[in-house]
Short mmCIF file of C-alpha atoms in Angstrom, two decimals:
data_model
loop_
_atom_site.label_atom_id
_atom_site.label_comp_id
_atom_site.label_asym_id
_atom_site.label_seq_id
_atom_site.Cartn_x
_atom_site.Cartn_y
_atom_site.Cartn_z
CA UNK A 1 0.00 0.00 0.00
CA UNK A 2 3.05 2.56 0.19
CA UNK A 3 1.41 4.77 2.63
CA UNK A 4 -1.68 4.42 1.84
CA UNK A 5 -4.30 3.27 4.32
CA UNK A 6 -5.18 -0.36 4.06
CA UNK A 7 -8.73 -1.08 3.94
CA UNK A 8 -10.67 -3.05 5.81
CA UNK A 9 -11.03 -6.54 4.24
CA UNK A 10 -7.20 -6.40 4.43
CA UNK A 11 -5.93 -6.36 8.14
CA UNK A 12 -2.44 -7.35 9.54
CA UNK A 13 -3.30 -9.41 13.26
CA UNK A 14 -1.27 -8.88 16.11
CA UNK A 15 0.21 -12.30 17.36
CA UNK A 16 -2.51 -13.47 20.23
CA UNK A 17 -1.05 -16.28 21.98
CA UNK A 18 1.09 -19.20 20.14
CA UNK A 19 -0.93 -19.35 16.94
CA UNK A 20 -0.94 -17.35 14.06
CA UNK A 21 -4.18 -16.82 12.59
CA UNK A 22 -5.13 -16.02 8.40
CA UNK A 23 -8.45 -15.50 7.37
CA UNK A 24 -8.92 -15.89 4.24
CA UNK A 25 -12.86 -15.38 2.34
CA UNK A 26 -13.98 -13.68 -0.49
CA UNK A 27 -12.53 -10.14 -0.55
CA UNK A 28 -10.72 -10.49 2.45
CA UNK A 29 -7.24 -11.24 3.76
CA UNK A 30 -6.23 -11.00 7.51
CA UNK A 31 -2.33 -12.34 7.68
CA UNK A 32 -0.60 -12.23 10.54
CA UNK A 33 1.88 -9.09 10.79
CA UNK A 34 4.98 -10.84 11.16
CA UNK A 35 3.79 -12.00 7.73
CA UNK A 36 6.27 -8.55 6.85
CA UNK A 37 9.25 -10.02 8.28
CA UNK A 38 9.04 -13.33 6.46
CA UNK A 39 8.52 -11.26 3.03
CA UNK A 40 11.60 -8.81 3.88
CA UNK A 41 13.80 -12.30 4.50
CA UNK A 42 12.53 -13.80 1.29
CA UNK A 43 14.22 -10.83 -0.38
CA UNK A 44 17.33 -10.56 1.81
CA UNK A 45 18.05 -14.19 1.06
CA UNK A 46 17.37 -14.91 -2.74
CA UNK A 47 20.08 -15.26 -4.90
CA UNK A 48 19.18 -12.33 -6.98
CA UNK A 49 19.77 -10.34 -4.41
CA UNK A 50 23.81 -11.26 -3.88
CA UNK A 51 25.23 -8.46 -5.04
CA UNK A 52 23.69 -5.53 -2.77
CA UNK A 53 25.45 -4.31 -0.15
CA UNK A 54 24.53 -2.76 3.11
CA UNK A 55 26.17 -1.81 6.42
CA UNK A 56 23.18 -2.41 9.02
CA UNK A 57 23.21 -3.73 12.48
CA UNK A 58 19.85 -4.96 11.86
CA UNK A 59 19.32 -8.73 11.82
CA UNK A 60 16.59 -11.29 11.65
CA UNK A 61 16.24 -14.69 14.36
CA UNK A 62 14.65 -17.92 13.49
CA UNK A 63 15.11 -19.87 16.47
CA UNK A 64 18.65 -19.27 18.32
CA UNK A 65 19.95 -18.23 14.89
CA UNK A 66 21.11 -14.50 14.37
CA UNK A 67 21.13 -13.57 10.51
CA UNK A 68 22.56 -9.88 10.32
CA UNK A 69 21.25 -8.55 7.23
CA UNK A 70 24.11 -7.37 5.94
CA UNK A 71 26.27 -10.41 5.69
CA UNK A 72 23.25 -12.43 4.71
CA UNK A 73 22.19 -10.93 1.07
CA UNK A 74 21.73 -13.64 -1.68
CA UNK A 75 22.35 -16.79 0.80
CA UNK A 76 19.29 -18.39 -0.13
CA UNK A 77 20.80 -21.51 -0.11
CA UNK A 78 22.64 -21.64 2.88
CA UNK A 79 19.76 -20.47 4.58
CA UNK A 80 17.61 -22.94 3.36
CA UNK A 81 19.38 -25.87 5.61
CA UNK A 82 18.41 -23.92 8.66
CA UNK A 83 14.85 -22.62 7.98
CA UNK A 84 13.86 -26.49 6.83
CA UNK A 85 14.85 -27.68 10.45
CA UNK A 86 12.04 -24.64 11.85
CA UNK A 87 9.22 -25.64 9.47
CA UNK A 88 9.27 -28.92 8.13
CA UNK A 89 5.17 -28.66 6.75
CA UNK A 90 5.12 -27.55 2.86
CA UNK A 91 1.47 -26.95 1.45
CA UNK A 92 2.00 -27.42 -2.63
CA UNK A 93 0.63 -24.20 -3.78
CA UNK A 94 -2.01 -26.44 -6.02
CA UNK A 95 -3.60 -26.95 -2.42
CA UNK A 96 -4.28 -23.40 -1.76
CA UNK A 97 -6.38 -23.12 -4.56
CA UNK A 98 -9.78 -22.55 -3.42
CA UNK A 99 -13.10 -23.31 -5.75
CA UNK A 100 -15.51 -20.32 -6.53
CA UNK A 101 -17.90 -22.39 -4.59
CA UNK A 102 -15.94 -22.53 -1.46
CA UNK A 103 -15.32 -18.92 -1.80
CA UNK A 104 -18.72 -18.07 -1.45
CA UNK A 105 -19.41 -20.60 1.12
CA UNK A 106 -17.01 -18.77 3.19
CA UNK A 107 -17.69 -15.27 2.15
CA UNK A 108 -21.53 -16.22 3.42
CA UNK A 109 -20.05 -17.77 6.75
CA UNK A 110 -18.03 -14.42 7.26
CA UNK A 111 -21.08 -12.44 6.79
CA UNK A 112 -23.13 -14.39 9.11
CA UNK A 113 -20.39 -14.33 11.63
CA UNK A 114 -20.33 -10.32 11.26
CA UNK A 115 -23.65 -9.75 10.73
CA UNK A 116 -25.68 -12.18 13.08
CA UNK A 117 -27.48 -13.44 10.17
#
């Protein structure tokens, strides 16, 4: 959104206790907000990124690990080692697909929920 203001069928959730929680319906997508840190990794770690070059004392942590930003640019694949042993579970991406009628089975669930219908 790049300063704009995010509207309201798309919400970041504070952490509340030791699950993160999506909700995902029809027009609406409510990610957790350390969602952000997981993109911003993605792109200090990929490969295409090996060549930049910054002098930060900033870092990330995945477990007891300590990945200081600037010595980690482009390491995508010896990171990859490390994050496997933190989350073995892959979903395909085929099996996030969701069928137009599921969709609005949700989207009506939502409503109900919101409404009190």
């Amino acid at each position: 959104m790049h300063g704009k203001e995010i509207l309201p069928q798309y919400k970041l959730l504070s952490r509340n206790g030791p699950l993160l929680a999506f909700h995902i319906s029809k027009n609406r997508l409510h990610i957790p907000e350390t969602i952000i840190w997981g993109l911003l990794s993605i792109c200090v770690f990929a490969k295409v990124n090996a060549d930049i070059k910054t002098n930060t004392a900033h870092y990330f942590t995945l477990g007891n690990n300590k990945f200081s930003i600037s010595d980690w640019w482009g390491l995508e694949d010896s990171f990859r080692p490390i994050a496997i042993k933190h989350n073995p579970v892959r979903v395909p991406p085929e099996m996030l697909s969701f069928p137009d009628a599921s969709l609005q089975r949700i989207a009506h669930i939502e409503e109900a929920k919101i409404f009190g219908n």
